[in-house]
PDB file of C-alpha atoms in Angstrom:
ATOM      1  CA  UNK D   2     -14.250  35.522 -15.245  1.00  0.00           C
ATOM      2  CA  UNK D   3     -11.682  32.637 -16.650  1.00  0.00           C
ATOM      3  CA  UNK D   4     -11.652  33.613 -20.199  1.00  0.00           C
ATOM      4  CA  UNK D   5     -12.308  31.785 -23.250  1.00  0.00           C
ATOM      5  CA  UNK D   6     -12.539  28.033 -23.148  1.00  0.00           C
ATOM      6  CA  UNK D   7     -10.160  27.500 -26.267  1.00  0.00           C
ATOM      7  CA  UNK D   8      -7.516  29.521 -24.501  1.00  0.00           C
ATOM      8  CA  UNK D   9      -7.718  27.825 -21.249  1.00  0.00           C
ATOM      9  CA  UNK D  10      -6.221  24.407 -23.354  1.00  0.00           C
ATOM     10  CA  UNK D  11      -2.861  27.079 -24.457  1.00  0.00           C
ATOM     11  CA  UNK D  12      -2.448  28.569 -21.266  1.00  0.00           C
ATOM     12  CA  UNK D  13      -1.672  24.573 -19.685  1.00  0.00           C
ATOM     13  CA  UNK D  14       1.512  25.366 -21.488  1.00  0.00           C
ATOM     14  CA  UNK D  15       2.054  28.252 -19.399  1.00  0.00           C
ATOM     15  CA  UNK D  16       1.108  26.379 -16.368  1.00  0.00           C
ATOM     16  CA  UNK D  17       3.420  23.515 -16.980  1.00  0.00           C
ATOM     17  CA  UNK D  18       6.313  26.402 -17.673  1.00  0.00           C
ATOM     18  CA  UNK D  19       5.608  27.817 -14.249  1.00  0.00           C
ATOM     19  CA  UNK D  20       5.232  24.292 -12.285  1.00  0.00           C
ATOM     20  CA  UNK D  21       8.749  23.199 -13.820  1.00  0.00           C
ATOM     21  CA  UNK D  22      10.486  26.667 -13.002  1.00  0.00           C
ATOM     22  CA  UNK D  23       8.878  27.000  -9.348  1.00  0.00           C
ATOM     23  CA  UNK D  24       8.591  22.991  -8.551  1.00  0.00           C
ATOM     24  CA  UNK D  25      11.611  21.144  -9.689  1.00  0.00           C
ATOM     25  CA  UNK D  26      11.221  17.693 -10.212  1.00  0.00           C
ATOM     26  CA  UNK D  27       7.674  17.462 -10.852  1.00  0.00           C
ATOM     27  CA  UNK D  28       6.523  15.499 -13.644  1.00  0.00           C
ATOM     28  CA  UNK D  29       4.360  18.096 -16.341  1.00  0.00           C
ATOM     29  CA  UNK D  30       3.255  16.460 -19.551  1.00  0.00           C
ATOM     30  CA  UNK D  31       0.700  17.487 -22.432  1.00  0.00           C
ATOM     31  CA  UNK D  32      -0.197  15.566 -24.711  1.00  0.00           C
ATOM     32  CA  UNK D  33      -1.651  17.013 -28.367  1.00  0.00           C
ATOM     33  CA  UNK D  34      -2.835  15.258 -31.610  1.00  0.00           C
ATOM     34  CA  UNK D  35      -2.443  16.759 -35.025  1.00  0.00           C
ATOM     35  CA  UNK D  36      -5.875  16.384 -37.359  1.00  0.00           C
ATOM     36  CA  UNK D  37      -4.697  18.102 -40.675  1.00  0.00           C
ATOM     37  CA  UNK D  38      -2.919  21.331 -40.084  1.00  0.00           C
ATOM     38  CA  UNK D  39      -4.536  21.696 -36.723  1.00  0.00           C
ATOM     39  CA  UNK D  40      -3.307  20.503 -33.285  1.00  0.00           C
ATOM     40  CA  UNK D  41      -5.701  19.380 -30.549  1.00  0.00           C
ATOM     41  CA  UNK D  42      -5.671  18.641 -27.060  1.00  0.00           C
ATOM     42  CA  UNK D  43      -5.247  15.275 -25.961  1.00  0.00           C
ATOM     43  CA  UNK D  44      -4.198  14.734 -23.123  1.00  0.00           C
ATOM     44  CA  UNK D  45      -2.491  15.942 -19.791  1.00  0.00           C
ATOM     45  CA  UNK D  46      -0.823  14.657 -16.351  1.00  0.00           C
ATOM     46  CA  UNK D  47       0.718  16.470 -13.369  1.00  0.00           C
ATOM     47  CA  UNK D  48       2.834  15.032 -10.378  1.00  0.00           C
ATOM     48  CA  UNK D  49       3.607  17.544  -7.843  1.00  0.00           C
ATOM     49  CA  UNK D  50       7.332  17.096  -6.753  1.00  0.00           C
ATOM     50  CA  UNK D  51       6.173  17.121  -3.243  1.00  0.00           C
ATOM     51  CA  UNK D  52       3.369  14.697  -3.758  1.00  0.00           C
ATOM     52  CA  UNK D  53       5.989  11.975  -5.213  1.00  0.00           C
ATOM     53  CA  UNK D  54       8.086  12.458  -2.591  1.00  0.00           C
ATOM     54  CA  UNK D  55       5.358  12.485  -0.073  1.00  0.00           C
ATOM     55  CA  UNK D  56       3.920   9.221  -1.373  1.00  0.00           C
ATOM     56  CA  UNK D  57       7.505   7.358  -2.032  1.00  0.00           C
ATOM     57  CA  UNK D  58       8.630   8.121   1.510  1.00  0.00           C
ATOM     58  CA  UNK D  59       5.602   8.854   3.666  1.00  0.00           C
ATOM     59  CA  UNK D  60       2.846   6.613   2.076  1.00  0.00           C
ATOM     60  CA  UNK D  61       1.853   3.166   2.217  1.00  0.00           C
ATOM     61  CA  UNK D  62       2.619   1.011  -0.987  1.00  0.00           C
ATOM     62  CA  UNK D  63      -1.123   1.186  -2.011  1.00  0.00           C
ATOM     63  CA  UNK D  64      -2.824   3.396  -4.672  1.00  0.00           C
ATOM     64  CA  UNK D  65      -6.088   4.166  -5.762  1.00  0.00           C
ATOM     65  CA  UNK D  66      -6.847   4.900  -9.697  1.00  0.00           C
ATOM     66  CA  UNK D  67      -9.873   6.098 -11.234  1.00  0.00           C
ATOM     67  CA  UNK D  68     -11.235   8.967 -12.967  1.00  0.00           C
ATOM     68  CA  UNK D  69     -14.373  11.053 -13.207  1.00  0.00           C
ATOM     69  CA  UNK D  70     -16.440  12.665 -15.572  1.00  0.00           C
ATOM     70  CA  UNK D  71     -16.220  16.601 -16.518  1.00  0.00           C
ATOM     71  CA  UNK D  72     -19.064  18.376 -16.858  1.00  0.00           C
ATOM     72  CA  UNK D  73     -17.917  21.580 -18.077  1.00  0.00           C
ATOM     73  CA  UNK D  74     -17.759  22.207 -21.852  1.00  0.00           C
ATOM     74  CA  UNK D  75     -15.186  19.727 -22.404  1.00  0.00           C
ATOM     75  CA  UNK D  76     -16.677  16.334 -21.791  1.00  0.00           C
ATOM     76  CA  UNK D  77     -13.236  14.628 -20.905  1.00  0.00           C
ATOM     77  CA  UNK D  78     -12.500  12.640 -17.590  1.00  0.00           C
ATOM     78  CA  UNK D  79     -10.484  13.922 -14.457  1.00  0.00           C
ATOM     79  CA  UNK D  80      -7.932  10.696 -13.544  1.00  0.00           C
ATOM     80  CA  UNK D  81      -6.337  10.268 -10.436  1.00  0.00           C
ATOM     81  CA  UNK D  82      -3.560   8.738  -8.028  1.00  0.00           C
ATOM     82  CA  UNK D  83      -4.283   8.769  -4.264  1.00  0.00           C
ATOM     83  CA  UNK D  84      -2.492   7.209  -1.453  1.00  0.00           C
ATOM     84  CA  UNK D  85      -2.880   6.113   1.898  1.00  0.00           C
ATOM     85  CA  UNK D  86      -0.776   8.170   4.578  1.00  0.00           C
ATOM     86  CA  UNK D  87       0.358   6.848   7.864  1.00  0.00           C
ATOM     87  CA  UNK D  88      -3.340   9.344   9.528  1.00  0.00           C
ATOM     88  CA  UNK D  89      -5.477   6.493   7.248  1.00  0.00           C
ATOM     89  CA  UNK D  90      -6.228  10.389   5.425  1.00  0.00           C
ATOM     90  CA  UNK D  91      -6.267  10.715   1.608  1.00  0.00           C
ATOM     91  CA  UNK D  92      -3.266  11.210  -0.142  1.00  0.00           C
ATOM     92  CA  UNK D  93      -3.095  12.612  -3.741  1.00  0.00           C
ATOM     93  CA  UNK D  94       0.053  11.607  -5.822  1.00  0.00           C
ATOM     94  CA  UNK D  95      -0.728  12.576  -9.466  1.00  0.00           C
ATOM     95  CA  UNK D  96      -3.945  13.591 -11.571  1.00  0.00           C
ATOM     96  CA  UNK D  97      -4.704  13.909 -15.450  1.00  0.00           C
ATOM     97  CA  UNK D  98      -7.248  14.877 -17.974  1.00  0.00           C
ATOM     98  CA  UNK D  99      -8.085  12.272 -20.808  1.00  0.00           C
ATOM     99  CA  UNK D 100     -10.524  12.577 -23.356  1.00  0.00           C
ATOM    100  CA  UNK D 101     -11.856   8.750 -22.661  1.00  0.00           C
ATOM    101  CA  UNK D 102     -11.246   5.699 -20.694  1.00  0.00           C
ATOM    102  CA  UNK D 103      -9.457   4.085 -23.427  1.00  0.00           C
ATOM    103  CA  UNK D 104      -6.550   1.758 -22.847  1.00  0.00           C
ATOM    104  CA  UNK D 105      -4.309   3.920 -24.599  1.00  0.00           C
ATOM    105  CA  UNK D 106      -4.581   7.028 -22.400  1.00  0.00           C
ATOM    106  CA  UNK D 107      -4.807   5.124 -19.577  1.00  0.00           C
ATOM    107  CA  UNK D 108      -1.524   3.328 -20.691  1.00  0.00           C
ATOM    108  CA  UNK D 109      -0.247   6.721 -21.343  1.00  0.00           C
ATOM    109  CA  UNK D 110      -1.009   7.942 -17.898  1.00  0.00           C
ATOM    110  CA  UNK D 111       0.654   5.216 -16.119  1.00  0.00           C
ATOM    111  CA  UNK D 112       4.095   5.811 -18.320  1.00  0.00           C
ATOM    112  CA  UNK D 113       3.513   9.342 -16.870  1.00  0.00           C
ATOM    113  CA  UNK D 114       3.136   7.843 -13.325  1.00  0.00           C
ATOM    114  CA  UNK D 115       5.991   5.391 -13.594  1.00  0.00           C
ATOM    115  CA  UNK D 116       8.356   8.311 -14.853  1.00  0.00           C
ATOM    116  CA  UNK D 117       7.189  10.011 -11.223  1.00  0.00           C
ATOM    117  CA  UNK D 118       7.432   6.847  -8.745  1.00  0.00           C
ATOM    118  CA  UNK D 119       9.241   4.198 -10.945  1.00  0.00           C
ATOM    119  CA  UNK D 120       9.106   0.782  -9.898  1.00  0.00           C
ATOM    120  CA  UNK D 121       8.634   0.320  -6.163  1.00  0.00           C
ATOM    121  CA  UNK D 122       9.680  -2.822  -4.863  1.00  0.00           C
ATOM    122  CA  UNK D 123       6.074  -3.654  -2.659  1.00  0.00           C
ATOM    123  CA  UNK D 124       3.239  -2.112  -4.353  1.00  0.00           C
ATOM    124  CA  UNK D 125      -0.463  -2.404  -4.915  1.00  0.00           C
ATOM    125  CA  UNK D 126      -3.127  -0.937  -7.038  1.00  0.00           C
ATOM    126  CA  UNK D 127      -6.596  -0.812  -6.930  1.00  0.00           C
ATOM    127  CA  UNK D 128      -8.859  -0.085  -9.346  1.00  0.00           C
ATOM    128  CA  UNK D 129     -12.846  -0.348 -10.653  1.00  0.00           C
ATOM    129  CA  UNK D 130     -13.910  -3.000 -12.852  1.00  0.00           C
ATOM    130  CA  UNK D 131     -12.420  -0.777 -15.892  1.00  0.00           C
ATOM    131  CA  UNK D 132     -10.503  -3.390 -18.259  1.00  0.00           C
ATOM    132  CA  UNK D 133      -8.827  -0.827 -20.105  1.00  0.00           C
ATOM    133  CA  UNK D 134      -7.473   0.934 -16.778  1.00  0.00           C
ATOM    134  CA  UNK D 135      -6.478  -2.902 -15.717  1.00  0.00           C
ATOM    135  CA  UNK D 136      -4.663  -3.970 -18.721  1.00  0.00           C
ATOM    136  CA  UNK D 137      -2.934  -0.859 -18.874  1.00  0.00           C
ATOM    137  CA  UNK D 138      -1.357  -1.545 -15.192  1.00  0.00           C
ATOM    138  CA  UNK D 139      -0.258  -4.989 -16.589  1.00  0.00           C
ATOM    139  CA  UNK D 140       1.649  -3.441 -19.001  1.00  0.00           C
ATOM    140  CA  UNK D 141       3.387  -0.271 -17.482  1.00  0.00           C
ATOM    141  CA  UNK D 142       3.286  -2.177 -13.675  1.00  0.00           C
ATOM    142  CA  UNK D 143       3.665  -6.012 -14.588  1.00  0.00           C
ATOM    143  CA  UNK D 144       4.741  -7.066 -10.984  1.00  0.00           C
ATOM    144  CA  UNK D 145       2.503  -5.047  -8.365  1.00  0.00           C
ATOM    145  CA  UNK D 146      -0.445  -6.434  -6.793  1.00  0.00           C
ATOM    146  CA  UNK D 147      -3.127  -5.830  -8.509  1.00  0.00           C
ATOM    147  CA  UNK D 148      -6.532  -5.224  -6.998  1.00  0.00           C
ATOM    148  CA  UNK D 149     -10.093  -4.578  -7.991  1.00  0.00           C
ATOM    149  CA  UNK D 150     -12.800  -2.569  -6.206  1.00  0.00           C
ATOM    150  CA  UNK D 151     -15.309  -5.519  -4.799  1.00  0.00           C
ATOM    151  CA  UNK D 152     -18.228  -3.386  -4.570  1.00  0.00           C
ATOM    152  CA  UNK D 153     -17.862  -2.808  -8.598  1.00  0.00           C
ATOM    153  CA  UNK D 154     -17.252  -6.226  -9.095  1.00  0.00           C
ATOM    154  CA  UNK D 155     -20.775  -6.728  -7.270  1.00  0.00           C
ATOM    155  CA  UNK D 156     -22.504  -4.546  -8.696  1.00  0.00           C
ATOM    156  CA  UNK D 157     -21.839  -6.755 -12.561  1.00  0.00           C
ATOM    157  CA  UNK D 158     -22.033  -9.873 -10.024  1.00  0.00           C
ATOM    158  CA  UNK D 159     -25.768  -9.491  -9.093  1.00  0.00           C
ATOM    159  CA  UNK D 160     -26.790  -9.013 -12.599  1.00  0.00           C
ATOM    160  CA  UNK D 161     -26.193 -12.109 -13.576  1.00  0.00           C
ATOM    161  CA  UNK D 162     -26.233 -14.363  -9.810  1.00  0.00           C
ATOM    162  CA  UNK D 163     -29.444 -14.033  -7.852  1.00  0.00           C
ATOM    163  CA  UNK D 164     -30.548 -15.728  -4.402  1.00  0.00           C
ATOM    164  CA  UNK D 165     -28.459 -16.148  -1.526  1.00  0.00           C
ATOM    165  CA  UNK D 166     -25.574 -16.254  -3.883  1.00  0.00           C
ATOM    166  CA  UNK D 167     -24.080 -12.566  -3.065  1.00  0.00           C
ATOM    167  CA  UNK D 168     -24.602 -12.924   0.567  1.00  0.00           C
ATOM    168  CA  UNK D 169     -21.771 -15.052   0.375  1.00  0.00           C
ATOM    169  CA  UNK D 170     -19.767 -13.249  -1.818  1.00  0.00           C
ATOM    170  CA  UNK D 171     -19.357 -10.332   0.789  1.00  0.00           C
ATOM    171  CA  UNK D 172     -18.342 -12.213   3.380  1.00  0.00           C
ATOM    172  CA  UNK D 173     -15.613 -14.050   1.247  1.00  0.00           C
ATOM    173  CA  UNK D 174     -14.204 -10.962   0.207  1.00  0.00           C
ATOM    174  CA  UNK D 175     -13.653  -9.603   3.816  1.00  0.00           C
ATOM    175  CA  UNK D 176     -12.297 -12.907   5.753  1.00  0.00           C
ATOM    176  CA  UNK D 177      -8.808 -12.532   6.398  1.00  0.00           C
ATOM    177  CA  UNK D 178      -8.034 -16.256   7.322  1.00  0.00           C
ATOM    178  CA  UNK D 179      -8.306 -18.667   3.974  1.00  0.00           C
ATOM    179  CA  UNK D 180     -10.370 -21.053   5.625  1.00  0.00           C
ATOM    180  CA  UNK D 181     -13.404 -18.840   6.212  1.00  0.00           C
ATOM    181  CA  UNK D 182     -13.131 -17.683   2.507  1.00  0.00           C
ATOM    182  CA  UNK D 183     -13.317 -21.073   1.447  1.00  0.00           C
ATOM    183  CA  UNK D 184     -16.237 -21.675   4.411  1.00  0.00           C
ATOM    184  CA  UNK D 185     -18.363 -19.224   1.900  1.00  0.00           C
ATOM    185  CA  UNK D 186     -16.805 -19.819  -1.379  1.00  0.00           C
ATOM    186  CA  UNK D 187     -18.103 -23.478  -1.061  1.00  0.00           C
ATOM    187  CA  UNK D 188     -21.423 -22.288  -0.235  1.00  0.00           C
ATOM    188  CA  UNK D 189     -21.725 -19.940  -3.689  1.00  0.00           C
ATOM    189  CA  UNK D 190     -19.838 -22.975  -5.649  1.00  0.00           C
ATOM    190  CA  UNK D 191     -22.812 -25.384  -4.096  1.00  0.00           C
ATOM    191  CA  UNK D 192     -25.583 -23.221  -5.245  1.00  0.00           C
ATOM    192  CA  UNK D 193     -23.983 -22.523  -8.744  1.00  0.00           C
ATOM    193  CA  UNK D 194     -20.546 -24.160  -9.990  1.00  0.00           C
ATOM    194  CA  UNK D 195     -20.370 -21.478 -12.997  1.00  0.00           C
ATOM    195  CA  UNK D 196     -19.622 -18.770 -10.166  1.00  0.00           C
ATOM    196  CA  UNK D 197     -16.056 -20.119 -10.523  1.00  0.00           C
ATOM    197  CA  UNK D 198     -15.640 -19.530 -14.265  1.00  0.00           C
ATOM    198  CA  UNK D 199     -17.075 -16.329 -14.075  1.00  0.00           C
ATOM    199  CA  UNK D 200     -14.811 -14.905 -11.834  1.00  0.00           C
ATOM    200  CA  UNK D 201     -11.842 -16.484 -13.768  1.00  0.00           C
ATOM    201  CA  UNK D 202     -13.020 -14.656 -17.092  1.00  0.00           C
ATOM    202  CA  UNK D 203     -14.242 -11.472 -16.034  1.00  0.00           C
ATOM    203  CA  UNK D 204     -12.786 -10.655 -12.507  1.00  0.00           C
ATOM    204  CA  UNK D 205      -8.977 -12.687 -12.150  1.00  0.00           C
ATOM    205  CA  UNK D 206      -7.779  -9.373 -10.088  1.00  0.00           C
ATOM    206  CA  UNK D 207      -7.239 -10.039  -6.058  1.00  0.00           C
ATOM    207  CA  UNK D 208     -10.858  -9.078  -4.227  1.00  0.00           C
ATOM    208  CA  UNK D 209     -10.661 -11.474  -1.480  1.00  0.00           C
ATOM    209  CA  UNK D 210      -8.379  -9.842   1.860  1.00  0.00           C
ATOM    210  CA  UNK D 211      -6.911 -13.437   2.441  1.00  0.00           C
ATOM    211  CA  UNK D 212      -4.730 -13.233  -0.321  1.00  0.00           C
ATOM    212  CA  UNK D 213      -3.684  -9.714   0.060  1.00  0.00           C
ATOM    213  CA  UNK D 214       0.633  -8.993   1.387  1.00  0.00           C
ATOM    214  CA  UNK D 215      -0.153  -8.460   4.735  1.00  0.00           C
ATOM    215  CA  UNK D 216       3.432  -6.254   4.272  1.00  0.00           C
ATOM    216  CA  UNK D 217       1.707  -3.589   2.443  1.00  0.00           C
ATOM    217  CA  UNK D 218      -0.400  -2.916   5.350  1.00  0.00           C
ATOM    218  CA  UNK D 219      -3.842  -1.958   3.823  1.00  0.00           C
ATOM    219  CA  UNK D 220      -7.046  -4.279   3.457  1.00  0.00           C
ATOM    220  CA  UNK D 221      -9.250  -1.935   1.551  1.00  0.00           C
ATOM    221  CA  UNK D 222     -11.377  -4.298  -0.422  1.00  0.00           C
ATOM    222  CA  UNK D 223     -13.154  -1.503  -1.946  1.00  0.00           C
ATOM    223  CA  UNK D 224     -11.817   1.558  -4.261  1.00  0.00           C
ATOM    224  CA  UNK D 225     -12.965   4.506  -1.823  1.00  0.00           C
ATOM    225  CA  UNK D 226     -10.316   6.458  -1.449  1.00  0.00           C
ATOM    226  CA  UNK D 227     -10.872   7.033  -5.405  1.00  0.00           C
ATOM    227  CA  UNK D 228     -14.928   8.104  -4.555  1.00  0.00           C
ATOM    228  CA  UNK D 229     -12.870  10.243  -1.690  1.00  0.00           C
ATOM    229  CA  UNK D 230     -10.775  12.448  -4.196  1.00  0.00           C
ATOM    230  CA  UNK D 231     -14.084  12.336  -6.518  1.00  0.00           C
ATOM    231  CA  UNK D 232     -16.276  13.946  -3.863  1.00  0.00           C
ATOM    232  CA  UNK D 233     -13.063  16.142  -3.053  1.00  0.00           C
ATOM    233  CA  UNK D 234     -13.103  17.883  -6.228  1.00  0.00           C
ATOM    234  CA  UNK D 235     -16.742  17.737  -7.463  1.00  0.00           C
ATOM    235  CA  UNK D 236     -17.326  21.357  -6.953  1.00  0.00           C
ATOM    236  CA  UNK D 237     -14.848  22.346  -9.541  1.00  0.00           C
ATOM    237  CA  UNK D 238     -14.965  19.690 -12.338  1.00  0.00           C
ATOM    238  CA  UNK D 239     -17.308  22.397 -14.744  1.00  0.00           C
ATOM    239  CA  UNK D 240     -14.401  24.620 -14.869  1.00  0.00           C
ATOM    240  CA  UNK D 241     -11.851  25.600 -17.858  1.00  0.00           C
ATOM    241  CA  UNK D 242      -9.036  22.923 -18.087  1.00  0.00           C
ATOM    242  CA  UNK D 243      -6.069  25.547 -16.719  1.00  0.00           C
ATOM    243  CA  UNK D 244      -8.345  26.777 -13.754  1.00  0.00           C
ATOM    244  CA  UNK D 245      -9.019  23.231 -12.921  1.00  0.00           C
ATOM    245  CA  UNK D 246      -5.520  22.105 -12.631  1.00  0.00           C
ATOM    246  CA  UNK D 247      -4.698  25.133 -10.908  1.00  0.00           C
ATOM    247  CA  UNK D 248      -7.467  25.061  -8.246  1.00  0.00           C
ATOM    248  CA  UNK D 249      -6.193  20.869  -7.477  1.00  0.00           C
ATOM    249  CA  UNK D 250      -2.596  22.569  -7.285  1.00  0.00           C
ATOM    250  CA  UNK D 251      -4.210  24.967  -4.606  1.00  0.00           C
ATOM    251  CA  UNK D 252      -6.121  21.627  -2.858  1.00  0.00           C
ATOM    252  CA  UNK D 253      -2.998  19.565  -3.284  1.00  0.00           C
ATOM    253  CA  UNK D 254      -0.712  22.622  -1.319  1.00  0.00           C
ATOM    254  CA  UNK D 255      -3.277  22.196   1.806  1.00  0.00           C
ATOM    255  CA  UNK D 256      -2.934  18.275   1.839  1.00  0.00           C
ATOM    256  CA  UNK D 257       0.734  18.243   1.546  1.00  0.00           C
ATOM    257  CA  UNK D 258       1.204  21.043   4.279  1.00  0.00           C
TER     258      UNK D 258
END
């Protein structure tokens, strides 16, 4: 029904040309690798112009970034950037295809995103515990408020620290007031002082509400928007790449309207 997988990669160039013709101002980039005399698909990025304008003019200065593994013939990852609109609904900003979650791929992806949204004076970026992505955000957007998903932090935390310690971490992360945060963290550090060094070394981004910039108007401590996007597209993750990109375009059209 969809043709060959090899042909699908080639059709991305026609998809790119059509998007740029029909939707001027969109950012569409295709990355390739040359091996000998052969040129291979490497990565892909797209941000439709209405999605860019919708984020800059109608969403909070907060974006969630993550990727999900594809389950078709090509075992790459679908990366996505989502924002939060005035109704607290997920607003897709950009997405792309990368062969793996390396720092180089994430840096390329974030660089393309910067072409679309620029450098907003106020912006929070939430990611999971993925060091390649965290480093890429620091390189491309060095002045943003960089947040880390607390659920992913705790997935790692409970492997090392046990007992009553995790029970105080959650209320510490959820606390709006600094004194409440300090109360729970004191409980943690009295039981295990090495927690402070662990957090500084491995989880040094913002994960506690009391440190968030209130002007951003988003107090999420978990990267829920990314999970919403992954659920939104889970039924089409096995499609060839150009069909996958076009199906997400169709779904974006419905969200924008």
